[in-house]
Short mmCIF file of C-alpha atoms in Angstrom, two decimals:
data_model
loop_
_atom_site.label_atom_id
_atom_site.label_comp_id
_atom_site.label_asym_id
_atom_site.label_seq_id
_atom_site.Cartn_x
_atom_site.Cartn_y
_atom_site.Cartn_z
CA ASN A 189 -0.12 -0.05 -0.17
CA ALA A 190 3.07 2.40 -0.07
CA THR A 191 2.54 5.38 -2.26
CA PRO A 192 5.33 5.85 -4.94
CA VAL A 193 7.84 8.76 -4.18
CA ALA A 194 6.70 10.72 -7.31
CA ALA A 195 3.17 10.45 -6.20
CA ARG A 196 4.00 11.67 -2.77
CA GLU A 197 5.91 14.65 -4.13
CA ASN A 198 2.90 15.43 -6.40
CA ALA A 199 0.69 15.32 -3.46
CA ALA A 200 3.07 17.38 -1.29
CA GLY A 201 3.08 19.74 -4.30
CA ALA A 202 -0.58 20.09 -4.38
CA ALA A 203 -0.85 20.56 -0.80
CA ALA A 204 1.69 23.42 -1.12
CA ALA A 205 -0.12 25.20 -3.89
CA ASN A 206 0.28 28.62 -2.32
CA THR A 207 3.98 28.04 -2.48
CA PRO A 208 5.51 29.63 -5.77
CA ALA A 209 8.07 27.13 -7.20
CA ALA A 210 10.20 29.76 -8.69
CA ILE A 211 11.05 31.69 -5.62
CA LYS A 212 14.85 32.17 -4.72
CA PRO A 213 16.17 30.33 -1.51
CA ASP A 214 16.83 33.65 0.44
CA GLU A 215 13.65 35.29 -0.56
CA VAL A 216 10.67 35.81 1.77
CA VAL A 217 7.73 33.83 1.00
CA PRO A 218 4.29 35.71 1.84
CA LEU A 219 2.53 32.45 2.61
CA ILE A 220 3.59 28.63 2.97
CA VAL A 221 0.99 26.08 3.59
CA ILE A 222 1.11 22.30 3.83
CA ASP A 223 -2.06 20.51 4.98
CA ASP A 224 -2.08 16.93 6.13
CA VAL A 225 1.13 15.63 4.48
CA PRO A 226 3.75 12.78 5.32
CA LEU A 227 6.69 14.48 7.01
CA THR A 228 9.22 13.11 4.45
CA ASP A 229 6.87 14.79 1.72
CA ALA A 230 6.77 17.85 3.53
CA ILE A 231 10.63 17.93 3.89
CA ARG A 232 11.09 17.24 0.09
CA ASN A 233 8.96 20.04 -0.88
CA LEU A 234 10.74 22.55 1.36
CA ALA A 235 14.16 21.33 0.34
CA ARG A 236 13.29 21.82 -3.30
CA GLN A 237 12.11 25.33 -2.51
CA SER A 238 15.53 25.91 -0.73
CA ASN A 239 17.41 24.36 -3.76
CA LEU A 240 18.97 21.89 -1.58
CA ASN A 241 20.41 18.56 -2.48
CA PHE A 242 19.84 16.14 0.35
CA GLN A 243 19.23 12.69 1.24
CA PHE A 244 17.45 10.96 4.22
CA ASP A 245 19.16 8.81 6.74
CA PRO A 246 17.82 5.34 6.53
CA ARG A 247 16.71 5.71 10.03
CA VAL A 248 14.12 8.28 9.18
CA THR A 249 12.44 6.62 6.24
CA SER A 250 12.40 3.38 8.13
CA SER A 251 10.08 4.54 10.83
CA ASN A 252 6.42 5.51 10.51
CA GLN A 253 6.53 9.11 9.55
CA PRO A 254 3.69 11.30 11.06
CA ASN A 255 1.56 13.84 8.80
CA VAL A 256 2.42 17.54 8.78
CA SER A 257 0.23 20.52 8.63
CA ILE A 258 1.80 23.81 8.58
CA ARG A 259 1.12 27.42 7.68
CA PHE A 260 3.99 29.80 7.90
CA GLU A 261 4.02 33.86 6.65
CA ASN A 262 6.81 35.87 5.65
CA VAL A 263 9.52 33.59 5.95
CA THR A 264 12.18 31.89 3.83
CA ALA A 265 11.91 28.19 2.48
CA PRO A 266 15.39 27.49 4.58
CA GLU A 267 13.95 29.03 7.76
CA ALA A 268 10.59 26.81 7.09
CA LEU A 269 12.80 23.71 6.55
CA ASN A 270 14.62 24.16 9.70
CA ALA A 271 11.52 24.83 11.91
CA VAL A 272 10.07 21.43 10.59
CA LEU A 273 13.27 19.42 11.12
CA ASP A 274 13.54 21.02 14.65
CA ASN A 275 10.17 20.42 15.58
CA TYR A 276 10.57 16.71 14.79
CA SER A 277 13.96 16.32 16.42
CA LEU A 278 15.71 16.02 12.90
CA GLN A 279 18.82 17.88 11.83
CA LEU A 280 20.32 19.00 8.65
CA VAL A 281 24.10 18.02 8.23
CA LYS A 282 25.87 19.70 5.16
CA ASP A 283 28.79 17.99 3.51
CA PRO A 284 30.86 21.15 2.09
CA LYS A 285 32.94 18.61 -0.26
CA SER A 286 29.97 16.84 -2.06
CA LYS A 287 27.56 19.83 -1.36
CA ILE A 288 24.77 16.99 -0.60
CA ALA A 289 23.24 17.28 2.80
CA ARG A 290 21.94 14.64 4.94
CA ILE A 291 18.70 14.67 7.09
CA THR A 292 19.32 12.44 10.07
CA ILE A 293 17.92 12.04 13.69
CA LYS A 294 19.19 14.61 16.24
CA ASP A 295 21.03 13.23 19.19
CA PRO A 296 19.26 14.68 22.21
CA LYS A 297 22.68 14.78 23.96
CA ALA A 298 24.68 16.41 21.24
CA GLU A 299 25.10 20.30 21.45
CA ASP A 300 24.01 22.52 18.69
CA PRO A 301 26.74 22.63 16.02
CA LEU A 302 28.90 25.85 15.61
CA VAL A 303 28.35 27.92 12.61
CA ALA A 304 30.86 30.69 10.99
CA ARG A 305 29.57 34.01 9.77
CA ILE A 306 31.70 37.07 8.90
CA VAL A 307 30.14 40.41 9.81
CA GLN A 308 31.26 43.61 8.10
CA LEU A 309 31.27 46.51 10.41
CA LYS A 310 30.60 50.10 9.08
CA TYR A 311 31.57 52.47 11.68
CA SER A 312 32.89 50.65 14.94
CA ASP A 313 36.16 49.39 15.74
CA PRO A 314 36.09 45.57 15.74
CA SER A 315 38.63 45.59 18.50
CA ASN A 316 36.07 47.25 20.73
CA LEU A 317 33.15 45.17 19.99
CA VAL A 318 35.04 41.60 20.57
CA SER A 319 34.91 41.94 24.34
CA ILE A 320 31.08 43.10 24.23
CA VAL A 321 30.07 40.23 21.88
CA LYS A 322 31.88 37.70 23.68
CA THR A 323 29.88 38.26 26.87
CA THR A 324 26.63 37.35 25.31
CA LEU A 325 27.73 34.01 23.94
CA SER A 326 28.21 30.66 25.21
CA PRO A 327 31.98 29.39 26.35
CA ARG A 328 32.28 27.44 23.18
CA SER A 329 31.76 30.58 20.69
CA THR A 330 34.56 32.41 19.31
CA VAL A 331 35.05 35.99 18.21
CA VAL A 332 37.92 37.25 16.27
CA ALA A 333 38.58 40.91 15.11
CA ASP A 334 40.13 41.47 11.73
CA PRO A 335 41.09 45.32 12.18
CA ARG A 336 42.51 45.42 8.43
CA THR A 337 39.18 44.88 6.89
CA SER A 338 36.86 46.05 9.87
CA GLN A 339 35.26 42.69 10.34
CA LEU A 340 34.37 40.06 12.97
CA ILE A 341 34.61 36.63 12.46
CA ILE A 342 31.86 34.82 14.67
CA ASN A 343 31.88 31.32 15.24
CA THR A 344 28.64 30.16 17.23
CA THR A 345 25.41 28.41 17.26
CA GLU A 346 22.49 29.36 14.92
CA LYS A 347 20.39 30.30 17.89
CA GLU A 348 23.01 32.77 19.13
CA LEU A 349 23.98 34.04 15.85
CA ASP A 350 20.51 35.97 15.44
CA ASN A 351 20.90 37.67 18.82
CA VAL A 352 24.22 38.60 17.98
CA ALA A 353 23.69 39.95 14.54
CA GLN A 354 20.88 42.07 16.23
CA LEU A 355 23.37 43.31 18.80
CA ILE A 356 25.74 44.28 16.53
CA GLU A 357 23.34 46.20 14.44
CA LYS A 358 22.40 48.24 17.30
CA LEU A 359 25.98 49.02 18.29
CA ASP A 360 27.46 49.55 14.69
CA THR A 361 26.29 53.08 14.41
CA ALA A 362 27.89 56.11 13.23
CA THR A 363 29.83 58.19 16.17
CA ARG A 364 28.49 61.70 16.55
CA GLN A 365 31.07 64.49 16.45
CA VAL A 366 31.98 67.70 18.45
CA LEU A 367 33.41 70.80 17.13
CA ILE A 368 35.73 72.25 19.77
CA GLU A 369 36.47 75.99 19.37
CA ALA A 370 38.93 77.46 22.00
CA LYS A 371 40.28 80.88 22.46
CA LEU A 372 43.34 81.34 24.74
CA LEU A 373 43.97 84.92 25.92
CA GLU A 374 47.18 85.40 28.12
CA THR A 375 48.28 88.66 29.18
CA SER A 376 51.38 89.77 31.00
CA LYS A 377 52.45 93.05 32.81
CA SER A 378 55.91 93.67 33.86
CA PRO A 379 56.42 97.10 35.33
CA SER A 380 59.66 98.10 37.43
CA SER A 381 60.53 101.32 38.88
CA ILE A 382 64.28 102.02 40.46
CA ARG A 383 65.17 105.27 42.53
CA GLY A 384 67.70 106.28 44.75
CA ILE A 385 71.34 106.25 45.45
CA ASP A 386 72.92 102.64 45.98
CA TRP A 387 76.08 103.01 48.25
CA SER A 388 76.65 99.26 47.99
CA GLY A 389 79.81 99.47 46.27
CA THR A 390 81.43 101.76 48.88
CA LEU A 391 79.95 100.48 52.13
CA GLY A 392 79.02 96.86 51.02
CA GLY A 393 82.41 95.59 50.69
CA GLN A 394 85.47 98.05 51.11
CA LYS A 395 88.74 96.53 50.74
CA PHE A 396 92.06 98.36 52.12
CA SER A 397 95.65 97.34 52.95
CA PHE A 398 97.93 99.03 55.32
CA GLY A 399 101.68 98.90 54.49
CA ASN A 400 104.29 99.97 51.69
CA ASN A 401 101.98 98.57 48.65
CA LEU A 402 104.75 96.45 47.16
CA GLN A 403 102.23 93.69 46.49
CA GLN A 404 102.44 92.91 42.63
CA ALA A 405 101.84 89.30 42.13
CA PRO A 406 98.88 87.28 43.68
CA VAL A 407 98.77 86.66 47.37
CA ASP A 408 99.32 82.91 47.08
CA SER A 409 102.25 83.23 44.40
CA LEU A 410 105.72 82.65 44.98
CA ASP A 411 106.62 85.60 42.72
CA SER A 412 105.21 88.16 45.21
CA VAL A 413 107.60 90.88 46.18
CA ASN A 414 106.23 90.46 49.80
CA GLN A 415 105.24 87.29 51.41
CA PRO A 416 102.24 88.14 53.51
CA LEU A 417 101.34 86.46 56.80
CA ALA A 418 97.75 86.29 55.41
CA THR A 419 96.56 84.73 51.74
CA LYS A 420 93.16 86.51 51.64
CA PHE A 421 92.26 90.28 51.73
CA PRO A 422 92.25 92.20 53.96
CA LYS A 423 95.91 91.75 54.67
CA LEU A 424 98.81 93.66 56.54
CA LEU A 425 102.07 93.69 54.85
CA VAL A 426 105.40 94.23 56.68
CA ASP A 427 108.48 94.96 54.76
CA THR A 428 111.63 94.79 56.97
CA ALA A 429 114.09 95.46 54.01
CA LYS A 430 112.41 98.72 52.91
CA GLY A 431 110.35 99.70 55.84
CA PHE A 432 112.00 103.05 56.29
CA ASN A 433 111.31 104.24 52.60
CA PRO A 434 108.76 106.96 51.99
CA THR A 435 106.11 104.48 51.06
CA THR A 436 105.69 103.25 54.68
CA ALA A 437 102.22 103.75 55.97
CA PHE A 438 100.54 104.21 52.66
CA LEU A 439 96.74 103.21 52.87
CA ASP A 440 95.31 101.58 49.81
CA ALA A 441 91.61 101.48 49.60
CA ASP A 442 88.86 100.95 46.90
CA GLY A 443 87.67 104.45 47.23
CA VAL A 444 84.21 105.95 47.08
CA ASN A 445 81.61 104.35 44.78
CA ALA A 446 77.89 104.93 44.49
CA VAL A 447 75.18 104.36 41.77
CA LEU A 448 72.36 106.84 40.97
CA SER A 449 69.18 105.37 39.75
CA PHE A 450 65.95 107.13 38.69
CA LEU A 451 64.37 104.87 35.97
CA ASN A 452 61.18 103.09 35.25
CA LYS A 453 60.55 99.99 32.97
CA ASP A 454 57.34 98.57 31.56
CA SER A 455 56.46 95.92 29.28
CA ASP A 456 52.99 94.55 28.15
CA THR A 457 52.37 91.40 26.36
CA GLU A 458 49.17 89.77 24.94
CA VAL A 459 49.10 86.31 23.24
CA VAL A 460 45.83 85.22 21.64
CA ALA A 461 45.43 81.70 20.38
CA THR A 462 42.40 80.35 18.58
CA PRO A 463 42.70 76.61 17.90
CA ARG A 464 39.74 74.43 16.98
CA ALA A 465 39.35 70.68 16.29
CA VAL A 466 36.70 68.17 15.53
CA THR A 467 36.75 65.03 17.66
CA LEU A 468 34.57 61.95 18.13
CA ASP A 469 32.17 61.66 20.96
CA ASN A 470 33.72 60.51 24.11
CA GLN A 471 37.32 61.11 22.41
CA THR A 472 39.98 63.47 23.93
CA ALA A 473 40.98 66.47 21.81
CA SER A 474 44.33 68.19 22.52
CA LEU A 475 44.83 71.81 21.63
CA ALA A 476 48.55 72.95 22.40
CA VAL A 477 50.26 76.39 21.86
CA THR A 478 53.78 75.69 23.27
CA LYS A 479 57.47 76.12 22.70
CA ALA A 480 60.16 73.49 22.70
CA VAL A 481 62.65 74.37 25.28
CA PRO A 482 65.90 72.43 25.33
CA ILE A 483 67.17 70.60 28.39
CA PHE A 484 70.85 69.98 28.71
CA GLN A 485 72.15 66.96 30.21
CA ILE A 486 75.75 67.01 31.08
CA THR A 487 77.88 63.88 31.29
CA PRO A 488 81.12 64.55 33.36
CA GLY A 489 84.28 63.22 31.73
CA SER A 490 86.74 60.86 32.92
CA ALA A 491 90.33 59.66 32.30
CA ASN A 492 89.19 57.75 29.25
CA SER A 493 86.26 59.50 28.12
CA PRO A 494 85.60 63.60 27.44
CA ALA A 495 82.97 65.15 28.99
CA GLY A 496 79.83 65.31 26.73
CA ALA A 497 76.09 66.74 26.83
CA THR A 498 72.95 65.34 25.26
CA ILE A 499 69.82 67.66 24.56
CA THR A 500 66.30 66.93 25.10
CA TYR A 501 63.04 68.99 24.69
CA THR A 502 60.22 69.69 26.64
CA ASN A 503 57.00 71.69 25.56
CA LEU A 504 56.12 74.65 27.57
CA GLY A 505 53.12 77.01 26.89
CA VAL A 506 49.31 76.55 27.06
CA ILE A 507 47.97 72.83 26.51
CA LEU A 508 44.37 72.28 26.65
CA HIS A 509 43.00 68.63 26.90
CA VAL A 510 39.06 68.47 26.25
CA THR A 511 36.94 65.05 26.29
CA PRO A 512 33.31 65.65 25.14
CA ARG A 513 30.44 63.48 25.46
CA ILE A 514 27.16 64.06 24.09
CA ALA A 515 24.28 63.94 26.56
CA ALA A 516 20.45 64.13 26.22
CA ASP A 517 18.58 67.15 24.96
CA ASN A 518 21.63 68.31 22.75
CA ASN A 519 23.82 68.96 26.03
CA ILE A 520 27.48 68.18 26.01
CA SER A 521 29.59 66.95 29.05
CA LEU A 522 32.97 68.28 28.92
CA LYS A 523 36.17 67.15 30.81
CA VAL A 524 38.51 70.13 30.51
CA ILE A 525 42.34 70.06 31.71
CA PRO A 526 44.02 73.29 30.70
CA GLU A 527 47.98 73.55 31.80
CA VAL A 528 50.04 76.65 31.41
CA SER A 529 53.86 76.26 32.04
CA ASN A 530 56.80 78.56 31.64
CA ILE A 531 60.49 79.06 33.02
CA ASP A 532 59.93 80.75 36.37
CA SER A 533 63.59 81.22 37.48
CA LYS A 534 66.86 79.25 37.95
CA ASP A 535 68.42 77.19 40.59
CA GLU A 536 71.99 76.74 41.36
CA GLN A 537 73.28 74.02 43.29
CA THR A 538 76.85 72.58 44.15
CA LEU A 539 77.61 69.01 43.52
CA ASN A 540 80.92 67.32 43.92
CA GLY A 541 82.44 70.81 43.94
CA LEU A 542 80.80 71.87 40.83
CA ALA A 543 78.33 74.56 40.39
CA ASN A 544 75.10 73.26 38.58
CA THR A 545 72.45 75.55 37.18
CA ALA A 546 68.92 74.36 36.21
CA ASN A 547 65.56 75.95 35.25
CA ILE A 548 62.70 76.18 37.73
CA TYR A 549 59.40 75.48 35.69
CA ALA A 550 56.00 77.20 37.04
CA ILE A 551 52.82 75.05 36.10
CA ARG A 552 49.29 76.15 36.64
CA ARG A 553 46.82 73.43 35.97
CA ILE A 554 42.99 73.02 36.42
CA GLU A 555 41.14 69.74 35.85
CA THR A 556 37.35 70.09 35.99
CA SER A 557 34.02 68.54 34.54
CA VAL A 558 31.05 70.64 33.39
CA MET A 559 27.72 70.30 31.72
CA ILE A 560 26.80 73.06 29.08
CA PRO A 561 24.40 73.17 26.08
CA SER A 562 25.58 72.78 22.37
CA GLY A 563 26.90 75.88 21.01
CA ASN A 564 27.56 77.71 24.50
CA THR A 565 30.58 79.00 25.53
CA LEU A 566 32.52 78.10 28.81
CA VAL A 567 34.66 80.70 30.36
CA MET A 568 37.82 79.57 32.67
CA GLY A 569 39.79 81.97 34.56
CA GLY A 570 41.67 81.99 37.84
CA LEU A 571 45.12 80.89 36.33
CA VAL A 572 46.62 84.19 37.59
CA ASN A 573 50.20 84.67 38.63
CA ASP A 574 50.86 87.98 40.29
CA SER A 575 54.15 88.55 42.05
CA ARG A 576 55.20 91.82 43.57
CA THR A 577 58.84 92.68 44.91
CA LYS A 578 60.12 95.63 46.80
CA GLN A 579 63.66 95.91 47.64
CA TYR A 580 65.24 98.85 49.89
CA ILE A 581 68.86 99.53 50.54
CA LYS A 582 69.71 102.13 53.14
CA VAL A 583 72.63 103.56 54.67
CA PRO A 584 72.14 103.17 58.55
CA ILE A 585 71.47 106.30 60.31
CA LEU A 586 72.23 108.60 57.22
CA GLY A 587 69.27 107.27 55.46
CA ASP A 588 66.84 108.08 58.23
CA ILE A 589 67.77 111.92 58.16
CA PRO A 590 64.42 113.85 57.00
CA PHE A 591 64.94 114.89 53.19
CA ALA A 592 68.64 114.59 53.24
CA GLY A 593 68.21 110.91 53.94
CA LEU A 594 66.96 110.32 50.35
CA ALA A 595 70.73 110.70 49.07
CA PHE A 596 71.44 107.56 51.37
CA ARG A 597 68.32 105.41 50.26
CA HIS A 598 67.87 103.20 47.25
CA GLU A 599 64.44 101.66 46.45
CA THR A 600 63.50 99.11 43.70
CA LYS A 601 59.78 97.92 42.96
CA THR A 602 59.08 95.03 40.38
CA ARG A 603 55.84 93.43 39.52
CA ASN A 604 55.23 90.43 37.08
CA LYS A 605 51.37 89.65 36.71
CA GLN A 606 50.29 87.05 34.16
CA ASN A 607 46.56 86.07 33.39
CA LEU A 608 45.23 83.51 31.31
CA LEU A 609 41.35 83.34 30.28
CA ILE A 610 40.36 80.34 28.35
CA PHE A 611 36.87 80.38 26.32
CA ILE A 612 35.78 76.91 24.96
CA THR A 613 32.60 76.59 22.65
CA PRO A 614 31.60 72.93 22.07
CA THR A 615 29.18 72.42 19.01
CA VAL A 616 27.44 69.04 18.17
CA VAL A 617 28.43 68.47 14.50
CA ASP A 618 25.45 67.20 12.28
CA GLU A 619 25.35 65.53 9.07
CA GLY A 620 24.43 69.07 7.26
CA ASP A 621 27.70 70.65 8.63
CA PHE A 622 29.93 68.61 6.26
CA GLN A 623 29.71 70.57 3.15
CA ALA A 624 32.08 72.69 1.02
CA SER A 625 32.38 76.26 2.61
CA THR A 626 34.54 79.09 2.36
CA SER A 627 33.59 81.21 5.25
CA GLY A 628 33.89 78.57 8.22
CA ARG A 629 32.66 79.41 11.69
CA VAL A 630 33.15 82.79 13.03
CA PHE A 631 35.64 82.71 16.01
CA LEU A 632 34.33 84.56 19.38
CA GLN A 633 34.36 88.31 19.16
CA SER A 634 33.84 89.28 22.85
CA ARG A 635 36.78 90.60 24.99
CA PRO A 636 37.21 89.20 28.47
CA LEU A 637 36.69 91.41 31.34
CA GLU A 638 39.45 92.38 33.35
CA SER A 639 39.85 93.88 36.80
CA PRO A 640 40.56 97.39 36.81
CA GLU A 641 44.44 98.49 37.21
CA PRO A 642 45.31 101.13 39.56
CA LYS A 643 46.09 104.37 37.97
CA GLU A 644 49.58 105.11 37.11
CA THR A 645 51.56 108.31 37.85
CA VAL A 646 54.26 109.97 35.86
CA LEU A 647 56.74 108.64 38.43
CA ASP A 648 55.41 105.06 38.10
CA SER A 649 55.24 104.42 34.41
CA ALA A 650 57.90 104.24 31.58
CA ARG A 651 55.29 105.48 28.91
CA PRO A 652 55.30 108.94 27.52
CA TYR A 653 52.68 110.98 29.23
CA ASP A 654 49.60 111.83 27.16
CA TRP A 655 49.12 115.58 27.60
CA THR A 656 45.94 115.69 25.50
CA LYS A 657 44.06 113.70 28.42
CA PRO A 658 42.71 115.71 31.16
CA SER A 659 44.49 115.26 34.63
CA HIS A 660 41.22 114.69 36.57
#
């Protein structure tokens, strides 16, 4: 009573009349209907729609086959075939060499087979997605990144593969970008005033000697006319051979020496830098306006090798690190690290009997995080360095005499003020912003507000007085 194979196939084809025969394997079929057809006939029909060469395992055809009734909408023929096989504990084993598949009984204890798929990424870095994708897969699965082609090689089961594909589709999106516009304004003012008479040359270190003044060679030299008892000044020379000549009791001193100062100096410096850059969301942009300052490293010499020196460079100036992160409602979270450095002074130390001089660097640094709307400006200040120095030199008692004491006093006043203002404007870049343009964006035109400076008199300023301005 067995029905011939051709007849069974015709019956299955008639039962699946709603399934077109010319549909491509990967094309979605609007409706697949198989009504009360033996399982093997339904598999043959779906395999033919999938353009699949296959054969049955004898264990499948030797057993009694149930009748199948299915109704699938908007699926492909391979998806419908896999659903039927999985429902009846069957599996499709493909042979890559012969290209003939085999339908056999699924081992209930066997794990799902692993399949490999290559996923082409559009925007994301494959190395960054490897760690994320691995956490969603079973321990048997593997994910390998190919940075050269921006592809992911995924080896996992069919069930996990669909979930991974959806995850990658959501993560592999275009990263938004932020335009960072900065304006760095640094002003420095260095006035100095020197007034009075400095008597340090006379009273600060007066050297004198009493004797017949026959000292010609250095004190510690054997060629000296007189061998003194002391080897350093001041000294007392006694010449017994010529002590009665007219030069006995001759006093030799440095004499009177004074410096008259009445001078003002003034210098103003203003440095304006307007760097700008476009960076990806949550990526750091570095804006630097610096100078490369040499650093000399001296190697002392020895008996077999001469002394030498190597030169390295360090960057001094204004360095600005900005990390934007686009938040909700077109706001931008900024992590800002400005740093200002310069040579402040010099330090001299004696090591192993040798005097070594090195620079002292002044570094001003701020690290902060803020949230501002896109297109608004963040103003940062407070990086102010204001040093004032006053130095007085006075002859005791004489410098305290009213009026006349001015001739015995010396006064020096210096000031070094540096102020840095930073303006940062982050703007979210839209797709329409990338177009040819000759104008670009307009930089900030506003001038920073500064604290009022005290009014300078004619005696305190080095600039010529403007007689056109009223005195009040």
